[in-house]
Amino acid sequence: MKYMGDYPTKKTQQGSEITDQIFEAPLKYEILKDEVYCQIMRQLTKNKNGYSEERGWELMWLATGIFAPSNQLLPHLQKFLSTRRNNILANDCFFRYQRPIRHGQRKYPPHVVEVEAIQNRTTQIFHKIYFPDDTSEAFEVESCTKAKDFCKSIANRLRLKSADGFSLFVKIGDKVISVPEGDFFFDFVRHLTDWIRRAKPTADGGISTLTYQVFFMKKLWAGTVPGRDPNADNMFHFYQEKQKYLRGYHKLTKEEAFQIAALLFRAKHGDDKTQVSNIPRMLKELAPLHCLRQASPDDWKKRIIFYYNKNPLRNREEAKLTFLKSIYKWPTFGSAFFEVRQTTDQSYPENLVIAINKHGVSLIDPKTKAILNTYPFTKISNWSSGNTYFHMTIGSLVRGNKLLCETAMGYKMDDLLTSYISLLLNAIRERSKRRL
């Protein structure tokens, strides 16, 4: 009644404050779902207050997007909506209530984006998605859209050959968190914003405003081979691998660094040789810092020009592909790198770089870039993480080697390791089915 304006309230309600109060309880207690539907239908019956009726249909639209009524009430809801389909929202609700039946109910009340959309009489919600090449596009997302379906929709629009290995990532504050493919998109964003809001309350005890961005990127590189999917190479693989390359995690020779610098120069400037004179000023965009120290800026310029002229590639796309093919040969291709500190194993340096990729978990010396050890996923028996650590057991739980690392990225390492091992187990199950 507060939401519909039938019950006076002194306090100005913001965002999803009232809708939270309405929908939190029925999401916890099954019996209250029918109560919510009955109350909304009652308020919409012979309601002569136009504003109140309009707000009532907004609540019905939100309700039909997050949970369905019981089988006993379902026929009554169907009849109620079918006799009012001349109302635009009622007509949308008539189709909308069936989606929670097919896809399952949500875990959390409507996100503020959903509430504000329907309050502005918009039943279509478009969400901006950012890509590694610094572009973005708006995609439609529904209340029942799960992350896996959202990824497929994006992949289809971008004409990628497959959405396999791709994931949605939510950047909020200083965290970037992968959306589990089985989660409803708005549920995950809602859960994440609520969690961070609780962790960082405002000084006056009010509700903090949290902005977030959603990225679509390659997460699992198990089946990635440069050249198989040109669109994925140009929009995703090149930019994600270039960023990691420039951070200096890979081991390479000085001559390899010159060759790759020439490829990155061509990938950015194509055949525009007028930019050659600017090479000394753009070296940080062409090579890792530890490689730049191995030669003077003039030497870098000479070697880059030499390899630029030696490999007359036809366009930027060919340069991107050649770059990817060059680093594909390295065991660290497609890795996610994490800088950590450890003191549990004296045979390793105190400061380590941990690389997680399709081969398993590699320990890298940050000074020499040498791979000290690689543990395949089949050798990792246990792992856990917290706000300040990541813990991993290699071998048996009782006698295995334990590695405890200090890092703020434990949640990312945990999620990535879980995802790769799930991928491995699914592949094993598929092979077993084919044999049967």
Coordinates of C-alpha atoms in Angstrom, one line a residue:
M1 CA 0.0 0.0 0.0
K2 CA 2.9 2.3 0.7
Y3 CA 4.3 1.7 -2.8
M4 CA 0.9 2.3 -4.4
G5 CA 0.4 5.5 -2.5
D6 CA -2.6 4.2 -0.7
Y7 CA -0.9 4.4 2.7
P8 CA 0.7 7.7 3.7
T9 CA 4.4 7.8 4.7
K10 CA 6.4 10.6 6.1
K11 CA 9.8 9.3 4.9
T12 CA 10.8 9.6 1.3
Q13 CA 11.6 6.2 0.0
Q14 CA 14.5 5.8 -2.4
G15 CA 15.4 3.3 -5.1
S16 CA 14.3 -0.2 -4.2
E17 CA 13.7 0.4 -0.5
I18 CA 10.0 -0.3 -0.6
T19 CA 10.2 -3.1 -3.1
D20 CA 12.8 -4.8 -1.0
Q21 CA 10.4 -4.8 2.0
I22 CA 7.7 -6.3 -0.3
F23 CA 9.7 -9.1 -1.9
E24 CA 12.3 -10.1 0.6
A25 CA 10.0 -12.1 2.8
P26 CA 8.2 -14.1 0.0
L27 CA 11.6 -15.1 -1.4
K28 CA 12.4 -16.6 1.9
Y29 CA 9.0 -18.1 2.8
E30 CA 7.1 -20.0 0.1
I31 CA 3.7 -19.4 1.7
L32 CA 4.1 -15.6 1.3
K33 CA 4.4 -15.7 -2.5
D34 CA 0.7 -16.3 -3.0
E35 CA 0.0 -13.6 -0.3
V36 CA 1.9 -11.0 -2.4
Y37 CA 0.0 -11.9 -5.6
C38 CA -3.4 -11.9 -3.8
Q39 CA -2.7 -8.5 -2.3
I40 CA -1.6 -7.0 -5.6
M41 CA -4.7 -8.5 -7.4
R42 CA -6.9 -7.2 -4.7
Q43 CA -5.5 -3.7 -4.9
L44 CA -5.9 -3.7 -8.7
T45 CA -9.5 -4.8 -8.6
K46 CA -11.9 -1.9 -9.0
N47 CA -9.2 0.6 -8.1
K48 CA -10.5 4.0 -9.1
N49 CA -7.3 5.8 -8.3
G50 CA -5.3 6.0 -11.5
Y51 CA -1.9 6.6 -9.9
S52 CA -2.5 3.7 -7.4
E53 CA -3.5 1.4 -10.2
E54 CA -0.5 2.3 -12.2
R55 CA 1.8 1.6 -9.3
G56 CA 0.0 -1.7 -8.7
W57 CA 0.8 -2.9 -12.2
E58 CA 4.4 -2.0 -11.6
L59 CA 4.5 -4.3 -8.6
M60 CA 2.8 -7.0 -10.6
W61 CA 5.4 -6.7 -13.3
L62 CA 8.2 -6.9 -10.8
A63 CA 6.6 -9.9 -9.0
T64 CA 6.1 -11.9 -12.2
G65 CA 9.8 -11.5 -13.0
I66 CA 11.1 -13.0 -9.8
F67 CA 8.8 -15.8 -8.7
A68 CA 5.6 -17.7 -9.7
P69 CA 2.6 -18.3 -7.6
S70 CA 1.7 -21.8 -6.3
N71 CA -0.1 -24.3 -8.6
Q72 CA -3.3 -23.6 -6.7
L73 CA -3.2 -19.8 -7.3
L74 CA -1.8 -20.0 -10.8
P75 CA -5.1 -20.5 -12.7
H76 CA -6.6 -17.5 -10.8
L77 CA -3.6 -15.3 -11.8
Q78 CA -3.8 -16.5 -15.4
K79 CA -7.5 -15.5 -15.5
F80 CA -6.9 -12.2 -13.8
L81 CA -4.2 -11.2 -16.3
S82 CA -6.0 -12.6 -19.4
T83 CA -9.1 -10.4 -18.7
R84 CA -7.0 -7.3 -18.5
R85 CA -4.7 -7.6 -21.5
N86 CA -5.9 -4.3 -22.9
N87 CA -3.5 -2.8 -20.3
I88 CA 0.0 -2.8 -21.7
L89 CA 1.7 -3.9 -18.5
A90 CA -1.0 -6.6 -17.8
N91 CA -0.3 -8.0 -21.3
D92 CA 3.4 -8.1 -20.6
C93 CA 2.8 -9.8 -17.2
F94 CA 0.6 -12.4 -18.9
F95 CA 3.7 -13.8 -20.7
R96 CA 6.2 -12.8 -18.0
Y97 CA 4.9 -14.9 -15.1
Q98 CA 5.7 -18.1 -17.1
R99 CA 9.4 -17.4 -17.1
P100 CA 10.1 -18.1 -13.4
I101 CA 8.3 -21.4 -13.9
R102 CA 10.6 -22.3 -16.8
H103 CA 13.9 -20.8 -15.5
G104 CA 13.4 -20.9 -11.7
Q105 CA 12.8 -18.1 -9.2
R106 CA 15.2 -15.4 -8.3
K107 CA 17.1 -15.3 -5.0
Y108 CA 17.0 -11.6 -4.3
P109 CA 14.4 -8.8 -4.7
P110 CA 14.4 -6.7 -7.9
H111 CA 17.5 -4.8 -8.6
V112 CA 17.2 -1.0 -8.5
V113 CA 17.7 -0.9 -12.3
E114 CA 14.6 -3.1 -12.8
V115 CA 12.6 -0.9 -10.4
E116 CA 13.6 2.3 -12.0
A117 CA 12.9 0.9 -15.5
I118 CA 9.3 0.0 -14.8
Q119 CA 8.7 3.2 -12.9
N120 CA 9.7 4.9 -16.2
R121 CA 7.3 2.7 -18.1
T122 CA 10.0 0.7 -19.7
T123 CA 9.7 -3.0 -19.9
Q124 CA 12.9 -3.4 -21.9
I125 CA 16.1 -3.0 -20.0
F126 CA 19.3 -2.4 -21.9
H127 CA 22.7 -2.8 -20.1
K128 CA 26.0 -1.4 -21.3
I129 CA 28.7 -4.0 -21.7
Y130 CA 32.3 -3.0 -21.9
F131 CA 35.0 -4.9 -24.0
P132 CA 38.8 -5.1 -23.7
D133 CA 39.3 -3.1 -26.9
D134 CA 37.8 0.0 -25.1
T135 CA 34.4 -0.3 -26.9
S136 CA 31.0 -0.9 -25.5
E137 CA 27.5 -1.8 -26.6
A138 CA 24.1 -2.0 -25.0
F139 CA 22.4 -5.4 -24.7
E140 CA 18.9 -6.2 -23.6
V141 CA 18.7 -8.1 -20.3
E142 CA 15.5 -9.5 -18.7
S143 CA 14.7 -10.3 -15.1
C144 CA 15.1 -14.0 -15.9
T145 CA 18.4 -13.7 -17.9
K146 CA 21.1 -15.9 -16.6
A147 CA 24.8 -15.1 -17.1
K148 CA 25.3 -18.1 -19.5
D149 CA 22.5 -17.0 -21.7
F150 CA 23.7 -13.3 -21.6
C151 CA 27.1 -14.5 -22.7
K152 CA 25.6 -16.4 -25.6
S153 CA 23.5 -13.4 -26.6
I154 CA 26.6 -11.1 -26.6
A155 CA 28.7 -13.7 -28.5
N156 CA 26.0 -14.0 -31.2
R157 CA 25.7 -10.2 -31.6
L158 CA 29.5 -9.9 -32.0
R159 CA 29.6 -12.9 -34.4
L160 CA 32.0 -14.9 -32.2
K161 CA 32.2 -18.6 -33.1
S162 CA 31.4 -19.6 -29.6
A163 CA 30.8 -18.2 -26.1
D164 CA 32.9 -21.0 -24.5
G165 CA 35.5 -19.6 -22.1
F166 CA 33.9 -16.2 -22.0
S167 CA 32.4 -14.7 -18.9
L168 CA 30.8 -11.5 -17.6
F169 CA 32.7 -9.6 -15.0
V170 CA 31.3 -6.9 -12.6
K171 CA 33.7 -4.1 -11.7
I172 CA 32.6 -2.4 -8.5
G173 CA 35.0 -0.4 -6.4
D174 CA 38.4 -2.0 -6.5
K175 CA 37.0 -5.5 -7.2
V176 CA 36.4 -7.3 -10.5
I177 CA 34.3 -10.4 -10.0
S178 CA 33.3 -13.1 -12.5
V179 CA 29.5 -13.7 -12.7
P180 CA 28.8 -17.5 -12.2
E181 CA 27.2 -18.8 -15.4
G182 CA 24.2 -20.3 -13.6
D183 CA 23.3 -17.1 -11.7
F184 CA 20.6 -14.7 -12.8
F185 CA 22.4 -11.6 -13.9
F186 CA 20.4 -9.1 -11.7
D187 CA 20.6 -11.4 -8.7
F188 CA 24.4 -11.5 -8.8
V189 CA 24.7 -7.7 -9.2
R190 CA 22.2 -7.2 -6.4
H191 CA 24.0 -9.6 -4.1
L192 CA 27.4 -8.1 -4.9
T193 CA 26.3 -4.5 -4.4
D194 CA 24.6 -5.4 -1.1
W195 CA 27.7 -7.2 0.1
I196 CA 30.0 -4.3 -0.6
R197 CA 27.5 -1.8 0.8
R198 CA 27.5 -3.7 4.1
A199 CA 31.3 -3.9 4.1
K200 CA 31.6 -0.2 3.5
P201 CA 28.8 1.7 5.3
T202 CA 28.5 5.5 4.9
A203 CA 29.6 7.7 7.7
D204 CA 26.1 8.9 8.4
G205 CA 24.6 5.4 8.3
G206 CA 22.7 6.1 5.1
I207 CA 22.5 4.1 1.9
S208 CA 25.6 4.4 -0.1
T209 CA 25.4 4.8 -3.9
L210 CA 27.5 2.2 -5.7
T211 CA 28.2 2.4 -9.4
Y212 CA 29.4 -0.6 -11.3
Q213 CA 30.5 -1.6 -14.8
V214 CA 30.0 -5.0 -16.6
F215 CA 32.7 -6.4 -18.8
F216 CA 32.6 -9.3 -21.2
M217 CA 36.0 -11.0 -21.5
K218 CA 37.7 -14.4 -22.1
K219 CA 38.2 -16.1 -18.8
L220 CA 39.1 -19.7 -19.6
W221 CA 41.6 -20.2 -22.4
A222 CA 41.6 -24.0 -22.5
G223 CA 40.5 -24.3 -26.2
T224 CA 41.8 -21.0 -27.5
V225 CA 44.0 -21.2 -30.6
P226 CA 44.9 -18.0 -32.4
G227 CA 43.4 -17.8 -35.9
R228 CA 40.3 -20.0 -35.2
D229 CA 38.0 -17.1 -34.4
P230 CA 39.2 -13.9 -36.0
N231 CA 36.6 -11.7 -34.3
A232 CA 37.5 -13.0 -30.9
D233 CA 41.2 -12.5 -31.7
N234 CA 40.7 -8.9 -32.8
M235 CA 38.3 -7.8 -30.0
F236 CA 39.4 -9.9 -27.0
H237 CA 42.4 -12.2 -27.2
F238 CA 44.8 -9.5 -28.6
Y239 CA 43.9 -6.8 -26.1
Q240 CA 43.8 -9.1 -23.1
E241 CA 47.1 -10.8 -23.9
K242 CA 48.8 -7.5 -24.9
Q243 CA 48.0 -6.1 -21.4
K244 CA 49.5 -9.1 -19.6
Y245 CA 52.5 -9.1 -21.9
L246 CA 53.3 -5.4 -21.2
R247 CA 53.1 -6.1 -17.5
G248 CA 56.2 -8.3 -17.9
Y249 CA 55.1 -11.7 -16.7
H250 CA 56.4 -13.7 -19.7
K251 CA 60.0 -14.9 -20.1
L252 CA 61.4 -13.9 -23.5
T253 CA 64.7 -13.0 -25.2
K254 CA 65.7 -9.5 -26.2
E255 CA 65.3 -10.3 -29.9
E256 CA 61.8 -11.6 -29.3
A257 CA 60.9 -8.4 -27.5
F258 CA 62.1 -6.4 -30.5
Q259 CA 60.0 -8.5 -32.9
I260 CA 56.9 -8.2 -30.8
A261 CA 57.4 -4.5 -30.3
A262 CA 57.3 -4.2 -34.1
L263 CA 54.1 -6.2 -34.2
L264 CA 52.4 -4.0 -31.6
F265 CA 53.5 -0.9 -33.4
R266 CA 51.9 -2.2 -36.7
A267 CA 48.8 -3.3 -34.8
K268 CA 48.3 0.2 -33.6
H269 CA 49.5 2.3 -36.6
G270 CA 49.2 0.0 -39.5
D271 CA 51.2 1.3 -42.5
D272 CA 51.4 4.8 -41.2
K273 CA 55.2 5.4 -41.1
T274 CA 54.8 9.0 -40.0
Q275 CA 54.6 7.6 -36.4
V276 CA 58.1 6.0 -36.6
S277 CA 59.8 9.1 -35.2
N278 CA 57.6 8.8 -32.1
I279 CA 58.7 5.3 -31.3
P280 CA 61.1 6.3 -28.4
R281 CA 58.1 8.1 -26.7
M282 CA 55.8 5.1 -27.0
L283 CA 58.1 2.3 -25.9
K284 CA 56.1 1.6 -22.8
E285 CA 53.2 0.7 -25.1
L286 CA 55.4 -1.7 -27.1
A287 CA 57.5 -3.7 -24.5
P288 CA 57.6 -4.7 -20.8
L289 CA 59.7 -2.4 -18.6
H290 CA 62.3 -5.1 -17.7
C291 CA 62.9 -5.5 -21.5
L292 CA 63.2 -1.8 -22.1
R293 CA 66.1 -1.6 -19.7
Q294 CA 68.1 -4.0 -21.9
A295 CA 68.7 -1.4 -24.7
S296 CA 68.7 2.3 -25.3
P297 CA 65.7 4.1 -26.8
D298 CA 67.6 4.6 -30.1
D299 CA 68.5 0.9 -30.3
W300 CA 64.9 0.0 -29.7
K301 CA 63.8 2.3 -32.5
K302 CA 66.3 0.8 -34.9
R303 CA 65.4 -2.8 -34.2
I304 CA 61.6 -2.1 -34.3
I305 CA 62.0 -0.4 -37.7
F306 CA 64.1 -3.3 -38.9
Y307 CA 61.5 -5.9 -38.0
Y308 CA 58.7 -3.6 -39.1
N309 CA 60.2 -3.5 -42.6
K310 CA 61.2 -7.2 -42.6
N311 CA 57.6 -8.4 -42.0
P312 CA 55.4 -6.4 -44.3
L313 CA 52.0 -7.6 -43.0
R314 CA 49.0 -6.5 -44.9
N315 CA 47.0 -4.9 -42.1
R316 CA 46.5 -4.3 -38.3
E317 CA 44.5 -7.6 -38.0
E318 CA 47.4 -9.6 -39.4
A319 CA 49.8 -8.0 -36.9
K320 CA 47.4 -8.8 -34.0
L321 CA 47.2 -12.4 -35.1
T322 CA 51.0 -12.7 -35.5
F323 CA 51.4 -11.3 -32.0
L324 CA 49.0 -13.9 -30.6
K325 CA 50.7 -16.7 -32.5
S326 CA 54.1 -15.6 -31.2
I327 CA 53.1 -15.8 -27.5
Y328 CA 50.9 -18.9 -28.1
K329 CA 54.1 -20.9 -28.2
W330 CA 54.9 -19.9 -24.6
P331 CA 53.7 -22.0 -21.7
T332 CA 52.3 -18.8 -20.0
F333 CA 49.9 -18.0 -22.9
G334 CA 46.3 -17.4 -21.7
S335 CA 47.4 -17.1 -18.0
A336 CA 45.9 -15.0 -15.3
F337 CA 48.9 -13.7 -13.2
F338 CA 48.9 -13.0 -9.5
E339 CA 51.7 -11.4 -7.5
V340 CA 51.9 -13.0 -4.0
R341 CA 54.1 -13.4 -1.0
Q342 CA 54.8 -16.7 0.6
T343 CA 56.9 -18.0 3.5
T344 CA 55.7 -21.6 3.8
D345 CA 58.1 -23.2 1.3
Q346 CA 61.7 -22.2 1.7
S347 CA 62.6 -23.7 -1.7
Y348 CA 60.7 -20.8 -3.4
P349 CA 61.4 -17.1 -3.3
E350 CA 59.4 -15.1 -0.8
N351 CA 57.8 -13.1 -3.6
L352 CA 56.2 -15.2 -6.4
V353 CA 54.0 -14.8 -9.4
I354 CA 51.4 -17.4 -9.7
A355 CA 50.0 -18.2 -13.2
I356 CA 46.8 -20.1 -13.6
N357 CA 46.1 -21.4 -17.1
K358 CA 45.0 -24.5 -19.0
H359 CA 48.2 -26.4 -17.9
G360 CA 47.5 -25.9 -14.2
V361 CA 49.1 -23.6 -11.6
S362 CA 52.6 -22.4 -12.3
L363 CA 55.0 -20.7 -9.8
I364 CA 57.1 -18.0 -11.4
D365 CA 60.2 -16.2 -10.2
P366 CA 59.3 -12.5 -10.6
K367 CA 63.0 -11.5 -11.2
T368 CA 64.0 -14.1 -13.8
K369 CA 60.5 -14.8 -15.1
A370 CA 61.5 -18.5 -15.0
I371 CA 58.8 -21.1 -14.3
L372 CA 59.9 -22.8 -11.0
N373 CA 57.2 -25.5 -11.0
T374 CA 53.8 -26.3 -12.7
Y375 CA 51.2 -28.3 -10.8
P376 CA 48.5 -29.8 -13.1
F377 CA 45.0 -29.5 -11.8
T378 CA 44.9 -33.3 -11.1
K379 CA 47.6 -32.7 -8.4
I380 CA 45.8 -30.0 -6.5
S381 CA 43.7 -31.6 -3.8
N382 CA 42.4 -28.6 -1.9
W383 CA 42.3 -24.8 -2.0
S384 CA 40.7 -21.9 -0.1
S385 CA 40.9 -18.1 0.1
G386 CA 40.1 -15.1 2.2
N387 CA 40.4 -11.4 2.1
T388 CA 44.2 -11.5 2.6
Y389 CA 45.3 -15.0 1.5
F390 CA 45.1 -17.9 -0.9
H391 CA 45.9 -21.5 0.3
M392 CA 46.6 -24.5 -1.8
T393 CA 47.5 -28.1 -1.1
I394 CA 49.4 -30.1 -3.7
G395 CA 49.2 -33.9 -3.4
S396 CA 47.3 -35.7 -0.7
L397 CA 45.4 -33.8 1.9
V398 CA 47.5 -35.4 4.7
R399 CA 51.0 -35.5 3.3
G400 CA 50.7 -33.0 0.5
N401 CA 52.7 -29.8 0.2
K402 CA 50.9 -26.7 1.4
L403 CA 51.4 -23.2 -0.1
L404 CA 50.0 -20.2 1.8
C405 CA 50.1 -16.9 0.0
E406 CA 49.5 -13.4 1.1
T407 CA 47.4 -11.6 -1.5
A408 CA 44.3 -9.5 -1.9
M409 CA 43.4 -11.5 -5.1
G410 CA 42.6 -14.7 -3.3
Y411 CA 38.9 -14.6 -4.4
K412 CA 40.0 -14.4 -8.0
M413 CA 42.5 -17.2 -7.7
D414 CA 39.9 -19.4 -6.0
D415 CA 37.2 -18.7 -8.6
L416 CA 39.6 -19.3 -11.6
L417 CA 40.9 -22.5 -10.1
T418 CA 37.4 -23.7 -9.4
S419 CA 36.3 -22.9 -13.0
Y420 CA 39.2 -24.6 -14.7
I421 CA 38.8 -27.8 -12.6
S422 CA 35.0 -27.8 -13.3
L423 CA 35.8 -27.5 -17.0
L424 CA 38.2 -30.4 -16.7
L425 CA 35.7 -32.6 -14.8
N426 CA 33.0 -31.8 -17.4
A427 CA 35.3 -32.8 -20.2
I428 CA 36.1 -36.1 -18.4
R429 CA 32.3 -36.8 -18.0
E430 CA 31.7 -36.1 -21.6
R431 CA 34.4 -38.5 -22.7
S432 CA 33.0 -41.2 -20.4
K433 CA 29.5 -40.7 -21.9
R434 CA 30.8 -41.1 -25.5
R435 CA 32.5 -44.3 -24.6
L436 CA 29.2 -45.7 -23.2

